[in-house]
XYZ file of C-alpha atoms in Angstrom:
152
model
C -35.585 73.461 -48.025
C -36.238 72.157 -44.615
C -38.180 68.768 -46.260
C -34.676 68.207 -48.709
C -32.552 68.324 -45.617
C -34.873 66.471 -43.523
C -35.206 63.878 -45.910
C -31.577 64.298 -46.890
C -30.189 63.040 -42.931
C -33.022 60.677 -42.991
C -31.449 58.950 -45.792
C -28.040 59.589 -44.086
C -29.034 57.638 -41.199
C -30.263 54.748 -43.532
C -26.947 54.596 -45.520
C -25.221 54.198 -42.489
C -26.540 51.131 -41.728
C -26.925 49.705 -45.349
C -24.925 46.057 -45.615
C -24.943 45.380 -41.734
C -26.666 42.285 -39.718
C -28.964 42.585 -37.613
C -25.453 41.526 -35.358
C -23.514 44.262 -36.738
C -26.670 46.672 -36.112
C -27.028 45.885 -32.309
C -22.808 46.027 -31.842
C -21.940 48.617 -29.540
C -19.155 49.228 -30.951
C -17.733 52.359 -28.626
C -17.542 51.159 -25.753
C -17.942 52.202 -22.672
C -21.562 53.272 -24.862
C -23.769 51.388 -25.104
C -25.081 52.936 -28.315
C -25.860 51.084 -31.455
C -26.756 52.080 -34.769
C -30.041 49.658 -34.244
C -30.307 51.807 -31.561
C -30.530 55.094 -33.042
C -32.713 53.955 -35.930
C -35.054 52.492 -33.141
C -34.618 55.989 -31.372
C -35.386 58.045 -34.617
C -39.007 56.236 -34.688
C -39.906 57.453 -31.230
C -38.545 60.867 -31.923
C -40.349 61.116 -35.329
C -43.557 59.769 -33.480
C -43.120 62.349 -30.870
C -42.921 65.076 -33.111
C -45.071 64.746 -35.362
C -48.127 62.680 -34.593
C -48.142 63.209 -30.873
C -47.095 67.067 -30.605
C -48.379 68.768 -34.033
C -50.861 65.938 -35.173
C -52.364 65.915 -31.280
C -52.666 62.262 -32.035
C -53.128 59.978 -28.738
C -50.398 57.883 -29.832
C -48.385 55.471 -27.423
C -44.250 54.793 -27.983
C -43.424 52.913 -30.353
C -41.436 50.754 -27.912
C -42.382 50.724 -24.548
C -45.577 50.917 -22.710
C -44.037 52.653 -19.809
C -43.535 56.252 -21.934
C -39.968 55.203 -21.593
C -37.666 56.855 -24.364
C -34.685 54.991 -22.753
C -36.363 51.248 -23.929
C -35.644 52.129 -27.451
C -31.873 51.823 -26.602
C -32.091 48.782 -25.010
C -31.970 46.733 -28.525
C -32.020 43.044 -26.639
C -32.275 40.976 -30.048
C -34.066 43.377 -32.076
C -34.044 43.259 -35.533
C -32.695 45.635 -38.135
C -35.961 44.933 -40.153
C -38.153 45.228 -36.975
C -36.490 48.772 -36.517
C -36.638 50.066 -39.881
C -39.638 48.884 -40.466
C -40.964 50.878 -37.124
C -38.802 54.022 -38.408
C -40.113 54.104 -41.813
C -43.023 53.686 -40.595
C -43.239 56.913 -38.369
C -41.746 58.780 -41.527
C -44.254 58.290 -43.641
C -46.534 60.204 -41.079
C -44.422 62.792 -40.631
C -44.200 63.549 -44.308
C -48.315 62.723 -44.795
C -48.638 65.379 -41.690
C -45.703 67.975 -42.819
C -47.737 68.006 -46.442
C -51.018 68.011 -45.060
C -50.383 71.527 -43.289
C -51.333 74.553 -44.599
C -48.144 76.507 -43.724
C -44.969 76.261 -41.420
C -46.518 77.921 -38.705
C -48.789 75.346 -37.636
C -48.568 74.754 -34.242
C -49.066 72.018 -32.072
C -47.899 71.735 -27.800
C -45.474 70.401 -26.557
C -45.873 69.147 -22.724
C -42.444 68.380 -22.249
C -41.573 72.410 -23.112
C -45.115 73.462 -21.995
C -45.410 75.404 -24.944
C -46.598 75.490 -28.709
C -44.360 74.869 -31.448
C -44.611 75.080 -34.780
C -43.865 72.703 -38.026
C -41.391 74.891 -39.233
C -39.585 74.353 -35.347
C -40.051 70.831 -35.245
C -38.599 70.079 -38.748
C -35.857 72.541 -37.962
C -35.106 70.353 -34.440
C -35.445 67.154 -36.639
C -32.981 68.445 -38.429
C -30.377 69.327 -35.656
C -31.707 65.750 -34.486
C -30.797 63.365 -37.491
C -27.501 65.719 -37.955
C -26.109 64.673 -34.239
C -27.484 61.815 -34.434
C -25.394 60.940 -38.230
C -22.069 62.111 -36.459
C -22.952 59.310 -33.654
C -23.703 56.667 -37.169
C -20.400 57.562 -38.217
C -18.223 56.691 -35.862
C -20.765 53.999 -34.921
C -20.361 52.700 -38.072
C -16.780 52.760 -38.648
C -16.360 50.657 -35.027
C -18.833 47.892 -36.424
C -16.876 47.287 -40.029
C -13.429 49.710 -40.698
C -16.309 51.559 -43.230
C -16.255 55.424 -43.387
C -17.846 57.707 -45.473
C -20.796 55.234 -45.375
């Protein structure tokens, strides 16, 4: 259940953004944010990363966009490319799903330095979860500000 709605907001996330430039995809279209929907897909990669290969995997792992451990740089789009992002984000999904399968059970744990504690799979795809969910309301209207399109 937790993979089908994991994979189910992943998908979300990529629907929203089907049809758009890479223009469109960098627009901030509520202003005053200066969130983008390139922005959250490029966000979703470090996240994933995070996650999975750094916190459960213990893999030693840099960002996938800045050097500086800075989770801010993936918001700062510059002329990114859609297909620069998703290729980054799918990417990071395939080892989360390679990890997620490879585990024996839900309760694997792995730490967390930011919460200085363990957590296990079952948290992290739970958080994920929450993660792509808030993040998909954000797509929405996101969306809808970039072309008129809802329900996207």
């Amino acid at each position: 259940m937790l993979r089908d709605y994991l994979d189910h907001h992943r998908a979300t996330l990529a629907m929203k953004c089907e049809g758009l430039t890479d223009e469109q995809m960098r627009r901030q279209s509520m202003p005053p944010s200066t969130l983008s929907l390139l922005a959250l897909v490029r966000h979703m990669a470090e996240v994933e990363r995070a996650w999975f290969r750094r916190t459960l995997a213990g893999e030693d792992v840099g960002w996938v966009w800045s050097d500086e451990r800075d989770y801010q740089e993936a918001f700062r789009v510059g002329e990114a490319t859609r297909a620069e992002a998703f290729d980054a984000w799918q990417a990071e999904v395939q080892h989360s799903r390679r990890i997620e399968r490879d585990a024996p059970s839900l309760e694997v744990t792995g730490y967390n330095p930011k919460w200085e504690s363990d957590v296990s799979l079952r948290m992290v795809m739970l958080h994920l979860v929450h993660e792509y969910a808030r993040h998909n309301g954000h797509a929405d209207l996101l969306r809808e500000g970039v072309d008129g399109v809802t329900g996207a």
